[in-house]
CSV table of N, CA and C in Angstrom, one decimal:
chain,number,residue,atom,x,y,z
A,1,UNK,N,-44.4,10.7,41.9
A,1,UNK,CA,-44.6,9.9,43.1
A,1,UNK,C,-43.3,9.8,43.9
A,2,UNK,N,-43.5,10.5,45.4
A,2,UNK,CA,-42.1,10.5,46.0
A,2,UNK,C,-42.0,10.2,47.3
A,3,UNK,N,-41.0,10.2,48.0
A,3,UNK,CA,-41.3,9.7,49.2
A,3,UNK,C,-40.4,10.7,50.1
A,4,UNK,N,-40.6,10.8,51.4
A,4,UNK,CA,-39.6,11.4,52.2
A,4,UNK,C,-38.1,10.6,52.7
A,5,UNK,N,-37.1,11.2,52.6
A,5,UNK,CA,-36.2,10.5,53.7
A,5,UNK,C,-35.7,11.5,54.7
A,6,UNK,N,-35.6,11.2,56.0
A,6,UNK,CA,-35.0,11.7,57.1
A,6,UNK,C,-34.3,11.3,57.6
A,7,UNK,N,-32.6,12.0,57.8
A,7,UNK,CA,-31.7,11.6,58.7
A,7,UNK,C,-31.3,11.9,59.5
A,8,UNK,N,-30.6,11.2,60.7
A,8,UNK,CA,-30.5,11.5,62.2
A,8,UNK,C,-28.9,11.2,62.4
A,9,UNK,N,-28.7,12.0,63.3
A,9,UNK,CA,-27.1,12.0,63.7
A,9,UNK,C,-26.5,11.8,62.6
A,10,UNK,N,-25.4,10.6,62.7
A,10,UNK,CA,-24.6,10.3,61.9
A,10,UNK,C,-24.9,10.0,60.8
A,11,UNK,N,-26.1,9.7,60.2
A,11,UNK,CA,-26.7,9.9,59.0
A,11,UNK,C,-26.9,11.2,58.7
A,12,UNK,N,-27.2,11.7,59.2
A,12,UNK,CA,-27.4,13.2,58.8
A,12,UNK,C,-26.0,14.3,58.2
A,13,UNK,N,-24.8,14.0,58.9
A,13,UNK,CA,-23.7,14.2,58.6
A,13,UNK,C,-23.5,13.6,57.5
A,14,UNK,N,-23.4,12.2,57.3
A,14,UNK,CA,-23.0,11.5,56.2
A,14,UNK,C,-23.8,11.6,55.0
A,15,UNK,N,-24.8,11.9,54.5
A,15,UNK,CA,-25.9,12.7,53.6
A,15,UNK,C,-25.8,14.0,53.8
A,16,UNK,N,-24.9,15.2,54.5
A,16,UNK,CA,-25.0,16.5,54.1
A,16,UNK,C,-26.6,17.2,54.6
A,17,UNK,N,-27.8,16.7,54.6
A,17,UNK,CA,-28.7,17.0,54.7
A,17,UNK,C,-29.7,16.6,55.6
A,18,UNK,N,-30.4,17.0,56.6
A,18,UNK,CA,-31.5,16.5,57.1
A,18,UNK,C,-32.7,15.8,56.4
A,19,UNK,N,-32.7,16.1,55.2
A,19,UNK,CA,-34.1,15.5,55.1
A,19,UNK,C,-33.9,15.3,53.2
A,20,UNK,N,-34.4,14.4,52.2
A,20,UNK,CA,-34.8,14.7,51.1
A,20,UNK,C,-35.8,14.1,50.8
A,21,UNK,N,-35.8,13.9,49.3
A,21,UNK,CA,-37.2,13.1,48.2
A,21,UNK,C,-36.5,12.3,47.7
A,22,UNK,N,-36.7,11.3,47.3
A,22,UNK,CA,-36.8,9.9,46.7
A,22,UNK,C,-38.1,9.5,45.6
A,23,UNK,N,-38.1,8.7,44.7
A,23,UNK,CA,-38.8,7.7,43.9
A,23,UNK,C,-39.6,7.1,45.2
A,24,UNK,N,-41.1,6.7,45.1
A,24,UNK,CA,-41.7,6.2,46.2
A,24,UNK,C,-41.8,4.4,44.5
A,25,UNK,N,-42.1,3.6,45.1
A,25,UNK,CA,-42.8,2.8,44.5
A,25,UNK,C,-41.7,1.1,44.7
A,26,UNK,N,-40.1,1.9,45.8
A,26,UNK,CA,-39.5,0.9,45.4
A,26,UNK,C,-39.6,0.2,46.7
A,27,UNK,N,-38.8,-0.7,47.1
A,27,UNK,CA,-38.5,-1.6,48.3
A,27,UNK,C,-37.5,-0.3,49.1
A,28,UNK,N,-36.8,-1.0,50.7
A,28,UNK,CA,-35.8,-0.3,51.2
A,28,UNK,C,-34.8,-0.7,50.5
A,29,UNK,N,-34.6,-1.9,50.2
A,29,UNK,CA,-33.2,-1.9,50.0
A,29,UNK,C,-32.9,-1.3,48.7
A,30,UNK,N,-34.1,-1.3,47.3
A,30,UNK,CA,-33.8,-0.2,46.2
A,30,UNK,C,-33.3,1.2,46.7
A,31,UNK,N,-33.8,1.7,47.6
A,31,UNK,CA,-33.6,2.7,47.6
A,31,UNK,C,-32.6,3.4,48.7
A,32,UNK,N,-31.8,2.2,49.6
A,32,UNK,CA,-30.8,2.6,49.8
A,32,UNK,C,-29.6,2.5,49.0
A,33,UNK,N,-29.9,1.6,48.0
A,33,UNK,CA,-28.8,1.6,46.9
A,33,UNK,C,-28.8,3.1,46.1
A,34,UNK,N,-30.3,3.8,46.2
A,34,UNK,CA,-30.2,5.3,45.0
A,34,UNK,C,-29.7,5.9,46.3
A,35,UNK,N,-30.0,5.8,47.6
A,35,UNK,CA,-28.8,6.6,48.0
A,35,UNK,C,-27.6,6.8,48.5
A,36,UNK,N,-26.9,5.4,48.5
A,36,UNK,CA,-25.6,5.2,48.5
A,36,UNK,C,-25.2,5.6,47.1
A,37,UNK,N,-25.4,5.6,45.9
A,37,UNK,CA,-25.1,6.2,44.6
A,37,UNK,C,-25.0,7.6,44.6
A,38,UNK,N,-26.1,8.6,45.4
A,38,UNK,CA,-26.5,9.8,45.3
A,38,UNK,C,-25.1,10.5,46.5
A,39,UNK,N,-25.1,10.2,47.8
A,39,UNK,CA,-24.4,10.4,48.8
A,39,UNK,C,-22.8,9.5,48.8
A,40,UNK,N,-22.4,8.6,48.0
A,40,UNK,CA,-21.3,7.8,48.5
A,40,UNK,C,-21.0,6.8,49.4
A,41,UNK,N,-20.0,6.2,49.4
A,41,UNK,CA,-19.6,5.5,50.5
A,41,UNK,C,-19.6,6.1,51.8
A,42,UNK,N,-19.4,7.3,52.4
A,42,UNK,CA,-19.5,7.9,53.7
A,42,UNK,C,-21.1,7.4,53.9
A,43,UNK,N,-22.1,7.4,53.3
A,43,UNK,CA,-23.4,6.9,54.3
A,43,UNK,C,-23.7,6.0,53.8
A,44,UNK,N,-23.3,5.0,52.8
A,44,UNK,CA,-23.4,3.7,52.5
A,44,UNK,C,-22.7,2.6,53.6
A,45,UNK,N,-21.7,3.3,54.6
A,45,UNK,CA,-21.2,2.7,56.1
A,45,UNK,C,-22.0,3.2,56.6
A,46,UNK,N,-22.7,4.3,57.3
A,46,UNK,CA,-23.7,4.4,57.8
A,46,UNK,C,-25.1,3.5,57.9
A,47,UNK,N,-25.6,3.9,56.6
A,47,UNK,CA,-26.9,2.6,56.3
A,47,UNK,C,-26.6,1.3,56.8
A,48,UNK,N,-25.3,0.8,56.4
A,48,UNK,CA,-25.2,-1.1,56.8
A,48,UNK,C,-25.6,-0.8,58.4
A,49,UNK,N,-25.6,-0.1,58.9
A,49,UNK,CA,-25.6,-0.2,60.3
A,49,UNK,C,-26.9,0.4,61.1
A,50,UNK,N,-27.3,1.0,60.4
A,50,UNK,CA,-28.5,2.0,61.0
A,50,UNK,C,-29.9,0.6,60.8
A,51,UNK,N,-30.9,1.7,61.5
A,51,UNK,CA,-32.5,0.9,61.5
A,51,UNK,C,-32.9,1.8,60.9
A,52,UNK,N,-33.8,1.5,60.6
A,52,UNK,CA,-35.2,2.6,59.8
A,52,UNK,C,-36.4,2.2,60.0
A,53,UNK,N,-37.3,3.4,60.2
A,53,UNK,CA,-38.7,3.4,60.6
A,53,UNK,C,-39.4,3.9,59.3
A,54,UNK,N,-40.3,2.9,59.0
A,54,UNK,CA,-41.6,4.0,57.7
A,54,UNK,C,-42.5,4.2,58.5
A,55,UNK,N,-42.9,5.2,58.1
A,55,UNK,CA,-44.1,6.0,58.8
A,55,UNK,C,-43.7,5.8,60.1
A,56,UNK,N,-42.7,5.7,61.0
A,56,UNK,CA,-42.8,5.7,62.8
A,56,UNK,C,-42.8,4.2,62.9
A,57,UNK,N,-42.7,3.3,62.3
A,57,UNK,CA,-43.0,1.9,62.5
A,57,UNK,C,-41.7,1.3,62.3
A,58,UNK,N,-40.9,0.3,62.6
A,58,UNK,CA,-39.6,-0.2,62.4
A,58,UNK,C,-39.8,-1.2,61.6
A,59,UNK,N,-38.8,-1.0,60.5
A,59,UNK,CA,-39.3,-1.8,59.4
A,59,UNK,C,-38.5,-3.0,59.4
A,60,UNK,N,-39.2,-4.1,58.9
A,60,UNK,CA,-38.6,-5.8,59.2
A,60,UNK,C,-38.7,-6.4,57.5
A,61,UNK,N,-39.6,-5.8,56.8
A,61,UNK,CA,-39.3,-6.2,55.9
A,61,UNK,C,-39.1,-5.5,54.9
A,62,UNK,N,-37.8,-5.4,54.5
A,62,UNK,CA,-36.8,-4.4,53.7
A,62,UNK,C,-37.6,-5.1,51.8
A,63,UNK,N,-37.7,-5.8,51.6
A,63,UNK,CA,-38.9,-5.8,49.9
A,63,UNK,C,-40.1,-5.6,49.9
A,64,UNK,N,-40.7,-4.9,51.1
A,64,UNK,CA,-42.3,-4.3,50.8
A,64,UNK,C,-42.0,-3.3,50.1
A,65,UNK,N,-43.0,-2.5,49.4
A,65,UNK,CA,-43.1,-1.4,48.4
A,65,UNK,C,-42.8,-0.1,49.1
A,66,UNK,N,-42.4,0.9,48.8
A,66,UNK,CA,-42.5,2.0,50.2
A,66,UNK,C,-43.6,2.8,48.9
A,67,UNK,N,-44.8,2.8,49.2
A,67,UNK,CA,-45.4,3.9,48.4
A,67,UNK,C,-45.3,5.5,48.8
A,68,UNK,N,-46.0,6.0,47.7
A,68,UNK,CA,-46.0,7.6,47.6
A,68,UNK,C,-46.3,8.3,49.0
A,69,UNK,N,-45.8,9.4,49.8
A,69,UNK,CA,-46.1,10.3,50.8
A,69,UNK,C,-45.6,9.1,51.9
A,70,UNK,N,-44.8,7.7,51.3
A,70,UNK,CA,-44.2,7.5,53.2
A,70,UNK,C,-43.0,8.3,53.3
A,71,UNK,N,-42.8,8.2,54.8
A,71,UNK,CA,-41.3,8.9,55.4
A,71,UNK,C,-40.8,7.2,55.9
A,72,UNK,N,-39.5,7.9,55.5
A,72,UNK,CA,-38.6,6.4,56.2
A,72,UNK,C,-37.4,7.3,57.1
A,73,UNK,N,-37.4,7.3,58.3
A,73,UNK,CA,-36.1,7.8,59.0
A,73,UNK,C,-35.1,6.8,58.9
A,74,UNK,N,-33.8,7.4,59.2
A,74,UNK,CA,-32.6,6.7,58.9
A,74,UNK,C,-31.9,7.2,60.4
A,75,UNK,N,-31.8,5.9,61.3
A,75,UNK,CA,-31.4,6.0,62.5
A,75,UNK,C,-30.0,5.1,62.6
A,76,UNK,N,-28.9,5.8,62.7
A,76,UNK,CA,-27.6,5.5,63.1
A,76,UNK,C,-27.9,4.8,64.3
A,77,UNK,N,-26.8,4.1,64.8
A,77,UNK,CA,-26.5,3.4,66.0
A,77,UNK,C,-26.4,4.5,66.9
A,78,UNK,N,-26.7,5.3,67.9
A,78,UNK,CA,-26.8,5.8,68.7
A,78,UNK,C,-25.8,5.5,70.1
A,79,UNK,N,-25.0,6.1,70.5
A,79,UNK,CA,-24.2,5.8,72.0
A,79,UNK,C,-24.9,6.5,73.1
A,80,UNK,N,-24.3,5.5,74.4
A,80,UNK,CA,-25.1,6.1,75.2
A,80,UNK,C,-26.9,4.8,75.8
A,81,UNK,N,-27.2,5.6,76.9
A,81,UNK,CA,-28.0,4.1,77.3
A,81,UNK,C,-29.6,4.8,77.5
């Protein structure tokens, strides 16, 4: 059971990769902790700052479950208007 993650700009730099897999079944904030462990402090400063969408939706509540087949993007602060 897995989930997608996708990252944007300065997330994307700071994880090395556009896109992975994750454990689906946990909260956000579980599972930005497995990826601040997996990637380091370079996108563990990123994350404190960024928003994230599941499924396209912006998420508010970081201890709902993220089940199997969601996508969670990982959107850096963005510059510019």
């Amino acid at each position: 059971m897995e989930l997608t993650v996708r990252y944007f700009a300065g997330a994307r730099a700071a994880a090395g990769r556009s896109e992975e897999s994750a454990s689906a079944g946990r909260c956000l904030d579980e599972l930005l902790d497995e990826l601040t462990e997996r990637h380091g402090e370079r996108l563990a400063t990123v994350l404190k700052a960024a928003s994230f969408l599941v499924d396209g939706v912006a998420c508010h509540d970081r201890r709902a479950p993220l089940p199997a087949g969601t996508t969670v993007d990982v959107l850096p602060p963005f510059a510019g208007g």
